[in-house]
Structures are given as structure tokens and as C-alpha cells.
Amino acid sequence: EDQVTQSPEALRLQEGESSSLNCSYTVSGLRGLFWYRQDPGKGPEFLFTLYSAGEEKEKERLKATLTKKESFLHITAPKPEDSATYLCAVQASGQNFVFGPGTRLSVLP
Amino acid sequence: GAVVSQHPSRVICKSGTSVKIECRSLDFQATTMFWYRQFPKQSLMLMATSNEGSKATYEQGVEKDKFLINHASLTLSTLTVTSAHPEDSSFYICSARGTVGVVDTQYFGPGTRLTVL
């Protein structure tokens, strides 16, 4: 069974304090791994797609990396506006997306 | 800009009434649309998957007679919550699978907050 876990469940950072969020997955035939950002009361916003181990994508203060078992979302010098829930999802050979439970990030000024 | 729209964004209704939520893909054709439900501080729960012109596939535990899904075109899917009850109060989010630019992924709507009194 395809599974996605994320850690930590919640993370509080001071502004400027870099850190990483983890997404671990077990799937048969990974077609893609996706990162989304979700603000309270809103739908998830697409951030990145990673397709193969070793791949990296960057967007502003965020960088996503992928290995054969997990993905990391690195946040460099975060700002309060980066506070959100970050969701990871995988698309397996069955094509449906399987979402992780998310990491709630709070960046304090 | 947003690639998936959802309407209404918020609805309050009385118990026993039916509520329809629309989901539209903007500027791309969605071969598959998904409906999710999300409770506070919890992740997305897939309710059903629908392909244009065919019956929706419901996840285990989701009542198909209560949550009616119609995928009438490649850009429109609707979710109707029939005879809504307070326990149906939740945040409903649709998503559409398609290609925007070079990225093939699921794009989410902004969500609909349903409150059943």
C-alpha cells in the first residue's frame, strides 16, 4: 500500500532560522512527488514537482530535494509569511495522488 | 493566477437541504477531477475521483447517494451534498488534474466552507 508520512507534525522557527521538512514515502512505481503549501481556509497551492532521485527544485527561499525514499523541503532564512501547512503528495503507478498529513510551519518574527 | 475555481467559497444551510458546489478548471482541460474533504488541522481526505462523462469512483466509506458528483465537461465538476446534516459541515476542496505550461499535476481550488445548522 502506498504511504506518505511527514515530519515533524509542527515546526516553530524564528525568522531567519533555516530548517528542513521531511516527506517519507513508500510507493510502487513513483511517477512524481509534489509539494504544496496550504494557508488556513484555502486550497493547497502547488509548489514543486520532483520526478527522480537526485532532482532538486528551488523557488525563492524553498528548495525541494528527492531521494528514493524521501523528499526534503529546505527553508532558508524563513520569514513570517512562510508560515503555512506544507503538504507532500506522491503519484504512484496507480496515478492517484496520496497525500501526507502535512507539516504546520510557524515562523515567528 | 488561480487555475481552478470553486463556487461558492462559503455556504451556510439548514439541516435537510441540499448544497451544490461547482469546480471549474480555468485555461486547461481536466481529464480527472477530485473532491476532497478536510477537517480542521487534518490533511486532505479523498472522497471521490471523477472522469468526464463517466460515473465517479468513490472512496471507501463515502456515500455516493449523499455526495453526488457530476463531471459534465472537461472543465466543470459539481459536488452536491444531499440532505445535509451538521456532521457534513467541513471544508470541501476540489482539484483538477491537467497540464499548465509544462507541469502536469493536480491543481486545487480555493475550497468551500460548508456549515450546516
Short mmCIF file of N, CA and C in Angstrom, two decimals, chain A residues 31 34 36 38 41-46 48-49 51 87 91 95-97 99-102 104, chain B residues 34 36 38 41-44 46 49 59 91 93 97 103-111 113:
data_model
loop_
_atom_site.label_atom_id
_atom_site.label_comp_id
_atom_site.label_asym_id
_atom_site.label_seq_id
_atom_site.Cartn_x
_atom_site.Cartn_y
_atom_site.Cartn_z
N ARG A 31 5.75 8.02 -9.86
CA ARG A 31 5.65 8.82 -11.07
C ARG A 31 5.99 10.28 -10.79
N PHE A 34 5.14 15.66 -5.14
CA PHE A 34 4.66 17.03 -5.25
C PHE A 34 4.65 17.70 -3.88
N TYR A 36 3.06 21.04 -1.83
CA TYR A 36 2.05 22.08 -1.85
C TYR A 36 2.16 22.89 -0.57
N GLN A 38 -0.38 25.14 1.95
CA GLN A 38 -1.78 25.43 2.23
C GLN A 38 -1.88 26.43 3.37
N GLY A 41 -7.86 27.88 5.63
CA GLY A 41 -9.08 28.25 4.93
C GLY A 41 -8.94 28.38 3.44
N LYS A 42 -7.83 27.88 2.89
CA LYS A 42 -7.62 27.95 1.45
C LYS A 42 -7.21 26.60 0.90
N GLY A 43 -7.35 26.45 -0.41
CA GLY A 43 -6.90 25.22 -1.04
C GLY A 43 -5.39 25.19 -1.16
N PRO A 44 -4.82 24.00 -1.30
CA PRO A 44 -3.37 23.89 -1.46
C PRO A 44 -2.87 24.58 -2.72
N GLU A 45 -1.70 25.17 -2.61
CA GLU A 45 -1.07 25.84 -3.73
C GLU A 45 0.14 25.05 -4.17
N PHE A 46 0.19 24.72 -5.45
CA PHE A 46 1.28 23.91 -5.97
C PHE A 46 2.62 24.63 -5.86
N PHE A 48 6.13 22.49 -6.12
CA PHE A 48 7.15 21.77 -6.91
C PHE A 48 6.67 20.39 -7.32
N THR A 49 7.25 19.91 -8.40
CA THR A 49 7.17 18.50 -8.76
C THR A 49 8.58 17.97 -8.91
N TYR A 51 10.64 14.33 -10.01
CA TYR A 51 10.33 13.08 -10.70
C TYR A 51 11.33 11.97 -10.43
N LEU A 87 2.27 20.42 2.42
CA LEU A 87 1.80 19.07 2.12
C LEU A 87 2.68 18.44 1.05
N GLN A 91 2.55 10.51 -6.53
CA GLN A 91 1.73 9.87 -7.55
C GLN A 91 2.43 8.58 -7.91
N GLN A 95 -1.64 6.16 -10.37
CA GLN A 95 -1.94 7.51 -10.83
C GLN A 95 -2.64 8.40 -9.83
N ASN A 96 -3.38 7.86 -8.88
CA ASN A 96 -3.96 8.75 -7.87
C ASN A 96 -2.88 9.32 -6.97
N PHE A 97 -3.16 10.50 -6.45
CA PHE A 97 -2.23 11.14 -5.55
C PHE A 97 -2.49 10.64 -4.13
N PHE A 99 -1.60 11.79 -0.33
CA PHE A 99 -1.10 12.94 0.42
C PHE A 99 -0.60 12.54 1.79
N GLY A 100 0.42 13.23 2.23
CA GLY A 100 0.87 13.12 3.61
C GLY A 100 0.01 13.99 4.50
N PRO A 101 0.19 13.88 5.81
CA PRO A 101 -0.64 14.65 6.75
C PRO A 101 -0.25 16.11 6.85
N GLY A 102 0.92 16.46 6.33
CA GLY A 102 1.33 17.86 6.35
C GLY A 102 2.20 18.22 7.53
N ARG A 104 2.85 21.67 9.85
CA ARG A 104 2.41 23.05 10.11
C ARG A 104 3.62 23.87 10.53
N PHE B 34 -10.98 15.69 -8.74
CA PHE B 34 -11.02 15.03 -7.44
C PHE B 34 -11.75 15.92 -6.45
N TYR B 36 -12.13 16.48 -2.31
CA TYR B 36 -11.55 16.19 -1.01
C TYR B 36 -12.37 16.86 0.08
N GLN B 38 -11.75 18.19 4.17
CA GLN B 38 -10.69 18.45 5.12
C GLN B 38 -11.27 18.98 6.42
N LYS B 41 -7.14 21.21 10.93
CA LYS B 41 -5.81 20.72 11.29
C LYS B 41 -5.57 19.29 10.85
N GLN B 42 -6.33 18.82 9.90
CA GLN B 42 -6.11 17.49 9.36
C GLN B 42 -5.81 17.58 7.87
N SER B 43 -5.28 16.49 7.34
CA SER B 43 -4.92 16.52 5.93
C SER B 43 -6.13 16.27 5.05
N LEU B 44 -5.88 16.28 3.77
CA LEU B 44 -6.95 16.09 2.81
C LEU B 44 -7.42 14.64 2.80
N LEU B 46 -9.49 12.15 0.45
CA LEU B 46 -10.09 11.99 -0.87
C LEU B 46 -11.47 11.38 -0.73
N THR B 49 -13.18 10.39 -7.14
CA THR B 49 -12.46 10.75 -8.36
C THR B 49 -13.44 10.69 -9.51
N GLU B 59 -14.38 6.78 -2.70
CA GLU B 59 -13.53 6.11 -1.73
C GLU B 59 -14.39 5.35 -0.72
N PHE B 91 -14.71 21.51 5.22
CA PHE B 91 -14.08 22.28 4.14
C PHE B 91 -13.93 21.33 2.96
N ILE B 93 -12.74 20.65 -0.89
CA ILE B 93 -11.79 21.17 -1.87
C ILE B 93 -11.81 20.28 -3.10
N ARG B 97 -6.82 17.58 -12.44
CA ARG B 97 -5.53 17.11 -12.96
C ARG B 97 -5.40 17.55 -14.40
N VAL B 103 3.92 21.67 -16.65
CA VAL B 103 3.74 20.92 -15.41
C VAL B 103 2.42 20.17 -15.42
N ASP B 104 2.51 18.88 -15.24
CA ASP B 104 1.32 18.03 -15.14
C ASP B 104 1.15 17.67 -13.68
N THR B 105 0.14 18.20 -13.08
CA THR B 105 -0.07 17.93 -11.66
C THR B 105 -1.53 18.15 -11.32
N GLN B 106 -1.83 18.06 -10.05
CA GLN B 106 -3.16 18.38 -9.56
C GLN B 106 -3.16 19.83 -9.10
N TYR B 107 -4.12 20.57 -9.58
CA TYR B 107 -4.28 21.96 -9.15
C TYR B 107 -5.55 22.06 -8.32
N PHE B 108 -5.45 22.73 -7.21
CA PHE B 108 -6.54 22.77 -6.26
C PHE B 108 -7.35 24.06 -6.37
N GLY B 109 -8.64 23.90 -6.08
CA GLY B 109 -9.47 25.08 -5.95
C GLY B 109 -9.28 25.71 -4.58
N PRO B 110 -9.88 26.84 -4.35
CA PRO B 110 -9.70 27.56 -3.08
C PRO B 110 -10.50 26.96 -1.93
N GLY B 111 -11.39 26.02 -2.23
CA GLY B 111 -12.16 25.38 -1.16
C GLY B 111 -13.51 26.03 -0.92
N ARG B 113 -16.27 26.32 2.31
CA ARG B 113 -16.57 26.06 3.72
C ARG B 113 -18.07 25.85 3.84
#
